[in-house]
mmCIF file with all atom_site columns, C-alpha atoms in Angstrom:
data_model
loop_
_atom_site.group_PDB
_atom_site.id
_atom_site.type_symbol
_atom_site.label_atom_id
_atom_site.label_alt_id
_atom_site.label_comp_id
_atom_site.label_asym_id
_atom_site.label_entity_id
_atom_site.label_seq_id
_atom_site.pdbx_PDB_ins_code
_atom_site.Cartn_x
_atom_site.Cartn_y
_atom_site.Cartn_z
_atom_site.occupancy
_atom_site.B_iso_or_equiv
_atom_site.pdbx_formal_charge
_atom_site.auth_seq_id
_atom_site.auth_comp_id
_atom_site.auth_asym_id
_atom_site.auth_atom_id
_atom_site.pdbx_PDB_model_num
ATOM 1   C CA . LYS A 1 1   ? 17.423  -21.315 1.929   1.00 93.00 ? 1   LYS A CA 1
ATOM 2   C CA . GLY A 1 2   ? 15.291  -20.174 4.881   1.00 91.00 ? 2   GLY A CA 1
ATOM 3   C CA . ILE A 1 3   ? 12.637  -17.468 4.805   1.00 89.00 ? 3   ILE A CA 1
ATOM 4   C CA . ASP A 1 4   ? 10.629  -15.952 7.666   1.00 89.00 ? 4   ASP A CA 1
ATOM 5   C CA . GLY A 1 5   ? 7.011   -16.466 6.565   1.00 86.00 ? 5   GLY A CA 1
ATOM 6   C CA . SER A 1 6   ? 5.430   -14.180 9.183   1.00 81.00 ? 6   SER A CA 1
ATOM 7   C CA . PHE A 1 7   ? 4.081   -11.737 6.610   1.00 77.00 ? 7   PHE A CA 1
ATOM 8   C CA . LEU A 1 8   ? 2.532   -14.514 4.555   1.00 74.00 ? 8   LEU A CA 1
ATOM 9   C CA . SER A 1 9   ? -0.330  -15.120 6.999   1.00 68.00 ? 9   SER A CA 1
ATOM 10  C CA . GLY A 1 10  ? -3.505  -13.115 6.591   1.00 60.00 ? 10  GLY A CA 1
ATOM 11  C CA . GLN A 1 11  ? -4.305  -10.706 3.772   1.00 57.00 ? 11  GLN A CA 1
ATOM 12  C CA . LYS A 1 12  ? -1.975  -10.314 0.804   1.00 58.00 ? 12  LYS A CA 1
ATOM 13  C CA . GLY A 1 13  ? -1.576  -6.545  0.825   1.00 58.00 ? 13  GLY A CA 1
ATOM 14  C CA . CYS A 1 14  ? 1.412   -4.308  1.354   1.00 63.00 ? 14  CYS A CA 1
ATOM 15  C CA . HIS A 1 15  ? 4.360   -6.284  2.774   1.00 70.00 ? 15  HIS A CA 1
ATOM 16  C CA . ALA A 1 16  ? 2.853   -9.677  1.989   1.00 74.00 ? 16  ALA A CA 1
ATOM 17  C CA . ARG A 1 17  ? 2.516   -8.771  -1.702  1.00 76.00 ? 17  ARG A CA 1
ATOM 18  C CA . TYR A 1 18  ? 6.158   -7.604  -1.675  1.00 76.00 ? 18  TYR A CA 1
ATOM 19  C CA . TYR A 1 19  ? 7.261   -10.997 -0.288  1.00 79.00 ? 19  TYR A CA 1
ATOM 20  C CA . PHE A 1 20  ? 5.031   -13.046 -2.540  1.00 79.00 ? 20  PHE A CA 1
ATOM 21  C CA . GLU A 1 21  ? 6.531   -11.404 -5.602  1.00 80.00 ? 21  GLU A CA 1
ATOM 22  C CA . LEU A 1 22  ? 10.128  -11.651 -4.341  1.00 82.00 ? 22  LEU A CA 1
ATOM 23  C CA . CYS A 1 23  ? 9.651   -15.347 -3.490  1.00 84.00 ? 23  CYS A CA 1
ATOM 24  C CA . ARG A 1 24  ? 8.281   -16.009 -6.957  1.00 85.00 ? 24  ARG A CA 1
ATOM 25  C CA . GLU A 1 25  ? 11.336  -14.321 -8.459  1.00 86.00 ? 25  GLU A CA 1
ATOM 26  C CA . LEU A 1 26  ? 13.638  -16.323 -6.173  1.00 88.00 ? 26  LEU A CA 1
ATOM 27  C CA . ASP A 1 27  ? 11.962  -19.499 -7.368  1.00 91.00 ? 27  ASP A CA 1
ATOM 28  C CA . LYS A 1 28  ? 12.641  -18.550 -11.008 1.00 90.00 ? 28  LYS A CA 1
ATOM 29  C CA . SER A 1 29  ? 16.186  -17.313 -10.341 1.00 90.00 ? 29  SER A CA 1
ATOM 30  C CA . LEU A 1 30  ? 17.278  -20.310 -8.249  1.00 91.00 ? 30  LEU A CA 1
ATOM 31  C CA . PRO A 1 31  ? 15.667  -23.330 -9.963  1.00 92.00 ? 31  PRO A CA 1
ATOM 32  C CA . ASN A 1 32  ? 17.805  -25.868 -8.076  1.00 93.00 ? 32  ASN A CA 1
ATOM 33  C CA . ALA A 1 33  ? 17.383  -24.393 -4.582  1.00 93.00 ? 33  ALA A CA 1
ATOM 34  C CA . ASN A 1 34  ? 15.163  -25.736 -1.827  1.00 94.00 ? 34  ASN A CA 1
ATOM 35  C CA . PHE A 1 35  ? 13.316  -23.222 0.322   1.00 94.00 ? 35  PHE A CA 1
ATOM 36  C CA . PHE A 1 36  ? 12.094  -23.555 3.913   1.00 93.00 ? 36  PHE A CA 1
ATOM 37  C CA . VAL A 1 37  ? 9.428   -21.058 4.976   1.00 92.00 ? 37  VAL A CA 1
ATOM 38  C CA . TYR A 1 38  ? 9.130   -20.623 8.756   1.00 90.00 ? 38  TYR A CA 1
ATOM 39  C CA . SER A 1 39  ? 5.878   -19.514 10.342  1.00 88.00 ? 39  SER A CA 1
ATOM 40  C CA . PRO A 1 40  ? 4.051   -20.064 13.633  1.00 85.00 ? 40  PRO A CA 1
ATOM 41  C CA . LEU A 1 41  ? 0.695   -19.752 11.844  1.00 80.00 ? 41  LEU A CA 1
ATOM 42  C CA . PRO A 1 42  ? -0.841  -21.339 8.753   1.00 77.00 ? 42  PRO A CA 1
ATOM 43  C CA . ILE A 1 43  ? 0.175   -19.439 5.631   1.00 80.00 ? 43  ILE A CA 1
ATOM 44  C CA . GLU A 1 44  ? -0.438  -19.465 1.928   1.00 79.00 ? 44  GLU A CA 1
ATOM 45  C CA . MET A 1 45  ? 2.853   -20.531 0.403   1.00 78.00 ? 45  MET A CA 1
ATOM 46  C CA . PRO A 1 46  ? 4.166   -18.053 -2.177  1.00 77.00 ? 46  PRO A CA 1
ATOM 47  C CA . VAL A 1 47  ? 5.205   -20.863 -4.541  1.00 79.00 ? 47  VAL A CA 1
ATOM 48  C CA . ILE A 1 48  ? 3.555   -24.253 -4.976  1.00 82.00 ? 48  ILE A CA 1
ATOM 49  C CA . SER A 1 49  ? 6.430   -26.632 -5.537  1.00 86.00 ? 49  SER A CA 1
ATOM 50  C CA . PRO A 1 50  ? 8.028   -29.561 -3.736  1.00 90.00 ? 50  PRO A CA 1
ATOM 51  C CA . ARG A 1 51  ? 11.117  -27.335 -3.426  1.00 92.00 ? 51  ARG A CA 1
ATOM 52  C CA . TRP A 1 52  ? 9.173   -25.056 -1.023  1.00 90.00 ? 52  TRP A CA 1
ATOM 53  C CA . LYS A 1 53  ? 8.448   -26.494 2.433   1.00 91.00 ? 53  LYS A CA 1
ATOM 54  C CA . LEU A 1 54  ? 6.520   -24.953 5.308   1.00 89.00 ? 54  LEU A CA 1
ATOM 55  C CA . ARG A 1 55  ? 8.271   -25.350 8.659   1.00 88.00 ? 55  ARG A CA 1
ATOM 56  C CA . THR A 1 56  ? 6.093   -24.716 11.682  1.00 84.00 ? 56  THR A CA 1
ATOM 57  C CA . GLN A 1 57  ? 5.924   -26.018 15.240  1.00 77.00 ? 57  GLN A CA 1
ATOM 58  C CA . GLY A 1 58  ? 5.165   -24.815 18.736  1.00 64.00 ? 58  GLY A CA 1
ATOM 59  C CA . LYS A 1 59  ? 1.981   -22.886 18.052  1.00 64.00 ? 59  LYS A CA 1
ATOM 60  C CA . ILE A 1 60  ? 1.832   -21.869 21.739  1.00 63.00 ? 60  ILE A CA 1
ATOM 61  C CA . LEU A 1 61  ? 4.127   -18.927 20.914  1.00 57.00 ? 61  LEU A CA 1
ATOM 62  C CA . ALA A 1 62  ? 2.130   -18.003 17.797  1.00 57.00 ? 62  ALA A CA 1
ATOM 63  C CA . VAL A 1 63  ? 0.691   -14.996 19.647  1.00 62.00 ? 63  VAL A CA 1
ATOM 64  C CA . SER A 1 64  ? 4.034   -13.335 19.004  1.00 77.00 ? 64  SER A CA 1
ATOM 65  C CA . PRO A 1 65  ? 5.755   -14.013 15.687  1.00 81.00 ? 65  PRO A CA 1
ATOM 66  C CA . ILE A 1 66  ? 8.854   -12.351 17.160  1.00 83.00 ? 66  ILE A CA 1
ATOM 67  C CA . LEU A 1 67  ? 9.106   -14.747 20.120  1.00 84.00 ? 67  LEU A CA 1
ATOM 68  C CA . TRP A 1 68  ? 8.221   -17.722 17.946  1.00 84.00 ? 68  TRP A CA 1
ATOM 69  C CA . LEU A 1 69  ? 11.056  -16.894 15.540  1.00 87.00 ? 69  LEU A CA 1
ATOM 70  C CA . LYS A 1 70  ? 13.521  -16.229 18.364  1.00 88.00 ? 70  LYS A CA 1
ATOM 71  C CA . ILE A 1 71  ? 12.758  -19.449 20.264  1.00 87.00 ? 71  ILE A CA 1
ATOM 72  C CA . ILE A 1 72  ? 11.075  -22.131 18.139  1.00 88.00 ? 72  ILE A CA 1
ATOM 73  C CA . GLY A 1 73  ? 12.178  -20.792 14.753  1.00 87.00 ? 73  GLY A CA 1
ATOM 74  C CA . SER A 1 74  ? 15.813  -20.667 15.888  1.00 92.00 ? 74  SER A CA 1
ATOM 75  C CA . TRP A 1 75  ? 15.684  -24.316 16.905  1.00 91.00 ? 75  TRP A CA 1
ATOM 76  C CA . ILE A 1 76  ? 14.054  -25.460 13.639  1.00 92.00 ? 76  ILE A CA 1
ATOM 77  C CA . CYS A 1 77  ? 16.439  -23.379 11.474  1.00 93.00 ? 77  CYS A CA 1
ATOM 78  C CA . ARG A 1 78  ? 19.510  -24.806 13.199  1.00 93.00 ? 78  ARG A CA 1
ATOM 79  C CA . LYS A 1 79  ? 18.112  -28.303 12.742  1.00 93.00 ? 79  LYS A CA 1
ATOM 80  C CA . ASP A 1 80  ? 17.612  -27.580 9.008   1.00 93.00 ? 80  ASP A CA 1
ATOM 81  C CA . GLN A 1 81  ? 21.279  -26.503 8.679   1.00 92.00 ? 81  GLN A CA 1
ATOM 82  C CA . LEU A 1 82  ? 20.551  -23.536 6.431   1.00 94.00 ? 82  LEU A CA 1
ATOM 83  C CA . ASP A 1 83  ? 23.186  -21.869 4.324   1.00 93.00 ? 83  ASP A CA 1
ATOM 84  C CA . ILE A 1 84  ? 21.252  -18.577 4.248   1.00 95.00 ? 84  ILE A CA 1
ATOM 85  C CA . PHE A 1 85  ? 18.245  -17.088 6.068   1.00 95.00 ? 85  PHE A CA 1
ATOM 86  C CA . TRP A 1 86  ? 16.122  -14.124 4.968   1.00 92.00 ? 86  TRP A CA 1
ATOM 87  C CA . GLY A 1 87  ? 14.492  -12.268 7.872   1.00 92.00 ? 87  GLY A CA 1
ATOM 88  C CA . THR A 1 88  ? 11.502  -10.662 6.167   1.00 88.00 ? 88  THR A CA 1
ATOM 89  C CA . TYR A 1 89  ? 9.941   -9.272  9.333   1.00 82.00 ? 89  TYR A CA 1
ATOM 90  C CA . PHE A 1 90  ? 12.714  -7.115  10.855  1.00 84.00 ? 90  PHE A CA 1
ATOM 91  C CA . PHE A 1 91  ? 14.092  -9.973  12.987  1.00 88.00 ? 91  PHE A CA 1
ATOM 92  C CA . LEU A 1 92  ? 16.480  -12.906 12.793  1.00 93.00 ? 92  LEU A CA 1
ATOM 93  C CA . PRO A 1 93  ? 16.474  -16.232 14.590  1.00 93.00 ? 93  PRO A CA 1
ATOM 94  C CA . TYR A 1 94  ? 19.613  -17.279 16.460  1.00 93.00 ? 94  TYR A CA 1
ATOM 95  C CA . LEU A 1 95  ? 21.627  -19.246 13.905  1.00 94.00 ? 95  LEU A CA 1
ATOM 96  C CA . ASP A 1 96  ? 25.007  -20.902 13.541  1.00 89.00 ? 96  ASP A CA 1
ATOM 97  C CA . GLN A 1 97  ? 27.693  -18.439 12.456  1.00 89.00 ? 97  GLN A CA 1
ATOM 98  C CA . SER A 1 98  ? 28.085  -20.322 9.181   1.00 93.00 ? 98  SER A CA 1
ATOM 99  C CA . THR A 1 99  ? 24.526  -19.307 8.171   1.00 94.00 ? 99  THR A CA 1
ATOM 100 C CA . LYS A 1 100 ? 24.512  -16.068 6.177   1.00 96.00 ? 100 LYS A CA 1
ATOM 101 C CA . THR A 1 101 ? 21.642  -13.699 6.934   1.00 95.00 ? 101 THR A CA 1
ATOM 102 C CA . ILE A 1 102 ? 19.652  -11.100 5.045   1.00 93.00 ? 102 ILE A CA 1
ATOM 103 C CA . LEU A 1 103 ? 17.379  -8.809  7.030   1.00 91.00 ? 103 LEU A CA 1
ATOM 104 C CA . THR A 1 104 ? 14.631  -6.615  5.584   1.00 89.00 ? 104 THR A CA 1
ATOM 105 C CA . VAL A 1 105 ? 13.677  -3.428  7.445   1.00 87.00 ? 105 VAL A CA 1
ATOM 106 C CA . HIS A 1 106 ? 10.573  -1.724  6.032   1.00 79.00 ? 106 HIS A CA 1
ATOM 107 C CA . ASP A 1 107 ? 10.156  1.284   8.265   1.00 73.00 ? 107 ASP A CA 1
ATOM 108 C CA . PHE A 1 108 ? 10.583  2.688   11.742  1.00 67.00 ? 108 PHE A CA 1
ATOM 109 C CA . TRP A 1 109 ? 6.907   3.040   12.582  1.00 66.00 ? 109 TRP A CA 1
ATOM 110 C CA . PHE A 1 110 ? 7.507   1.517   16.027  1.00 63.00 ? 110 PHE A CA 1
ATOM 111 C CA . ASP A 1 111 ? 9.771   4.491   16.814  1.00 62.00 ? 111 ASP A CA 1
ATOM 112 C CA . ILE A 1 112 ? 7.793   7.189   14.967  1.00 63.00 ? 112 ILE A CA 1
ATOM 113 C CA . ASP A 1 113 ? 4.397   6.291   16.422  1.00 61.00 ? 113 ASP A CA 1
ATOM 114 C CA . PRO A 1 114 ? 4.589   3.555   19.091  1.00 63.00 ? 114 PRO A CA 1
ATOM 115 C CA . THR A 1 115 ? 0.818   3.823   19.615  1.00 71.00 ? 115 THR A CA 1
ATOM 116 C CA . GLY A 1 116 ? 0.345   2.240   16.161  1.00 68.00 ? 116 GLY A CA 1
ATOM 117 C CA . MET A 1 117 ? 1.194   -1.217  17.563  1.00 68.00 ? 117 MET A CA 1
ATOM 118 C CA . ASP A 1 118 ? 0.427   -3.119  20.705  1.00 69.00 ? 118 ASP A CA 1
ATOM 119 C CA . TRP A 1 119 ? 2.848   -2.677  23.609  1.00 72.00 ? 119 TRP A CA 1
ATOM 120 C CA . PHE A 1 120 ? 4.297   -6.181  23.353  1.00 73.00 ? 120 PHE A CA 1
ATOM 121 C CA . HIS A 1 121 ? 5.108   -5.779  19.665  1.00 73.00 ? 121 HIS A CA 1
ATOM 122 C CA . THR A 1 122 ? 6.712   -2.379  20.188  1.00 74.00 ? 122 THR A CA 1
ATOM 123 C CA . GLN A 1 123 ? 8.898   -3.799  22.953  1.00 76.00 ? 123 GLN A CA 1
ATOM 124 C CA . GLY A 1 124 ? 10.040  -6.561  20.600  1.00 77.00 ? 124 GLY A CA 1
ATOM 125 C CA . PHE A 1 125 ? 11.371  -3.921  18.232  1.00 77.00 ? 125 PHE A CA 1
ATOM 126 C CA . TYR A 1 126 ? 13.220  -2.111  21.015  1.00 79.00 ? 126 TYR A CA 1
ATOM 127 C CA . LEU A 1 127 ? 14.629  -5.359  22.440  1.00 84.00 ? 127 LEU A CA 1
ATOM 128 C CA . PHE A 1 128 ? 15.761  -7.093  19.246  1.00 87.00 ? 128 PHE A CA 1
ATOM 129 C CA . LEU A 1 129 ? 15.939  -4.886  16.155  1.00 85.00 ? 129 LEU A CA 1
ATOM 130 C CA . LYS A 1 130 ? 19.243  -3.094  16.784  1.00 87.00 ? 130 LYS A CA 1
ATOM 131 C CA . ASN A 1 131 ? 21.059  -6.326  17.667  1.00 90.00 ? 131 ASN A CA 1
ATOM 132 C CA . ASP A 1 132 ? 19.554  -8.224  14.733  1.00 93.00 ? 132 ASP A CA 1
ATOM 133 C CA . VAL A 1 133 ? 20.637  -5.453  12.342  1.00 91.00 ? 133 VAL A CA 1
ATOM 134 C CA . LYS A 1 134 ? 24.176  -5.699  13.713  1.00 92.00 ? 134 LYS A CA 1
ATOM 135 C CA . ARG A 1 135 ? 24.174  -9.511  13.266  1.00 93.00 ? 135 ARG A CA 1
ATOM 136 C CA . ALA A 1 136 ? 22.846  -9.411  9.694   1.00 95.00 ? 136 ALA A CA 1
ATOM 137 C CA . ASN A 1 137 ? 25.277  -9.965  6.840   1.00 95.00 ? 137 ASN A CA 1
ATOM 138 C CA . THR A 1 138 ? 23.100  -7.930  4.467   1.00 93.00 ? 138 THR A CA 1
ATOM 139 C CA . ILE A 1 139 ? 20.296  -5.467  5.183   1.00 94.00 ? 139 ILE A CA 1
ATOM 140 C CA . ILE A 1 140 ? 17.557  -4.546  2.716   1.00 89.00 ? 140 ILE A CA 1
ATOM 141 C CA . THR A 1 141 ? 15.266  -1.523  2.962   1.00 88.00 ? 141 THR A CA 1
ATOM 142 C CA . ASN A 1 142 ? 12.603  -0.405  0.515   1.00 83.00 ? 142 ASN A CA 1
ATOM 143 C CA . SER A 1 143 ? 13.383  3.336   0.372   1.00 86.00 ? 143 SER A CA 1
ATOM 144 C CA . GLN A 1 144 ? 16.108  5.930   0.826   1.00 91.00 ? 144 GLN A CA 1
ATOM 145 C CA . GLU A 1 145 ? 14.239  7.331   3.820   1.00 89.00 ? 145 GLU A CA 1
ATOM 146 C CA . THR A 1 146 ? 14.200  3.964   5.593   1.00 87.00 ? 146 THR A CA 1
ATOM 147 C CA . ASP A 1 147 ? 17.903  3.552   4.791   1.00 89.00 ? 147 ASP A CA 1
ATOM 148 C CA . ARG A 1 148 ? 18.561  6.977   6.354   1.00 91.00 ? 148 ARG A CA 1
ATOM 149 C CA . GLN A 1 149 ? 16.542  6.085   9.460   1.00 87.00 ? 149 GLN A CA 1
ATOM 150 C CA . LEU A 1 150 ? 18.331  2.732   9.688   1.00 86.00 ? 150 LEU A CA 1
ATOM 151 C CA . PHE A 1 151 ? 21.711  4.464   9.630   1.00 91.00 ? 151 PHE A CA 1
ATOM 152 C CA . ASN A 1 152 ? 20.610  6.958   12.301  1.00 90.00 ? 152 ASN A CA 1
ATOM 153 C CA . TYR A 1 153 ? 19.248  4.149   14.495  1.00 85.00 ? 153 TYR A CA 1
ATOM 154 C CA . THR A 1 154 ? 22.008  1.536   14.050  1.00 88.00 ? 154 THR A CA 1
ATOM 155 C CA . GLY A 1 155 ? 24.936  3.076   12.165  1.00 90.00 ? 155 GLY A CA 1
ATOM 156 C CA . ARG A 1 156 ? 24.475  0.646   9.249   1.00 91.00 ? 156 ARG A CA 1
ATOM 157 C CA . ASN A 1 157 ? 23.361  1.240   5.693   1.00 89.00 ? 157 ASN A CA 1
ATOM 158 C CA . SER A 1 158 ? 21.310  -1.063  3.515   1.00 90.00 ? 158 SER A CA 1
ATOM 159 C CA . ILE A 1 159 ? 20.761  -2.165  -0.027  1.00 87.00 ? 159 ILE A CA 1
ATOM 160 C CA . ILE A 1 160 ? 17.590  -0.464  -1.260  1.00 86.00 ? 160 ILE A CA 1
ATOM 161 C CA . ILE A 1 161 ? 15.182  -2.720  -3.164  1.00 78.00 ? 161 ILE A CA 1
ATOM 162 C CA . GLN A 1 162 ? 12.065  -0.761  -4.012  1.00 73.00 ? 162 GLN A CA 1
ATOM 163 C CA . PRO A 1 163 ? 8.811   -2.663  -4.333  1.00 69.00 ? 163 PRO A CA 1
ATOM 164 C CA . GLY A 1 164 ? 8.048   -3.665  -7.904  1.00 64.00 ? 164 GLY A CA 1
ATOM 165 C CA . VAL A 1 165 ? 4.739   -4.365  -9.466  1.00 57.00 ? 165 VAL A CA 1
ATOM 166 C CA . SER A 1 166 ? 3.793   -7.852  -10.555 1.00 59.00 ? 166 SER A CA 1
ATOM 167 C CA . GLU A 1 167 ? 3.060   -8.476  -14.209 1.00 64.00 ? 167 GLU A CA 1
ATOM 168 C CA . ILE A 1 168 ? -0.528  -9.308  -13.170 1.00 61.00 ? 168 ILE A CA 1
ATOM 169 C CA . PHE A 1 169 ? -1.020  -5.557  -12.736 1.00 56.00 ? 169 PHE A CA 1
ATOM 170 C CA . LYS A 1 170 ? -1.295  -3.977  -16.174 1.00 57.00 ? 170 LYS A CA 1
ATOM 171 C CA . PRO A 1 171 ? -3.316  -1.265  -17.900 1.00 60.00 ? 171 PRO A CA 1
ATOM 172 C CA . LEU A 1 172 ? -6.799  -2.241  -19.005 1.00 59.00 ? 172 LEU A CA 1
ATOM 173 C CA . SER A 1 173 ? -7.352  -2.542  -22.724 1.00 62.00 ? 173 SER A CA 1
ATOM 174 C CA . ARG A 1 174 ? -9.321  0.274   -24.373 1.00 63.00 ? 174 ARG A CA 1
ATOM 175 C CA . ASP A 1 175 ? -12.156 -2.195  -25.086 1.00 64.00 ? 175 ASP A CA 1
ATOM 176 C CA . ILE A 1 176 ? -12.867 -2.555  -21.365 1.00 56.00 ? 176 ILE A CA 1
ATOM 177 C CA . VAL A 1 177 ? -12.723 1.151   -20.502 1.00 50.00 ? 177 VAL A CA 1
#
């Protein structure tokens, strides 16, 4: 099983928290599976286990996680002969047709407010997102609104998986308040 680890570098807020929790659930749900996490940059692995392996190479393209995934990540994934790949960061590497793909699309911020990202990143969305959505076997979004925008942009619908809250987040006891 391959997973794009782009969101796992840096702070663990927002999307990274979403992926950390989903990876932990995958680990519990698939106890016999091996997982390869692909990233151009050092990351904190979501699960500490010999079944989870970080796959990284070619740090020269690390300035763009999109280009790294498209060029270096594609090569490493094909070499690993994956049965399935989960594109967590809107994009997919180029894989053998036998590899099933899941693609997560969080929002359309690049289209709503292109000034919110650098020019290079915005261009990556315009160049690759529509084609990667068409190539994906399954698409996941996190809201009905993103699913609606996805359909308007690409003509495809998604499975909606709303972010959950980890069990580490719970109400404080009355003694503490």
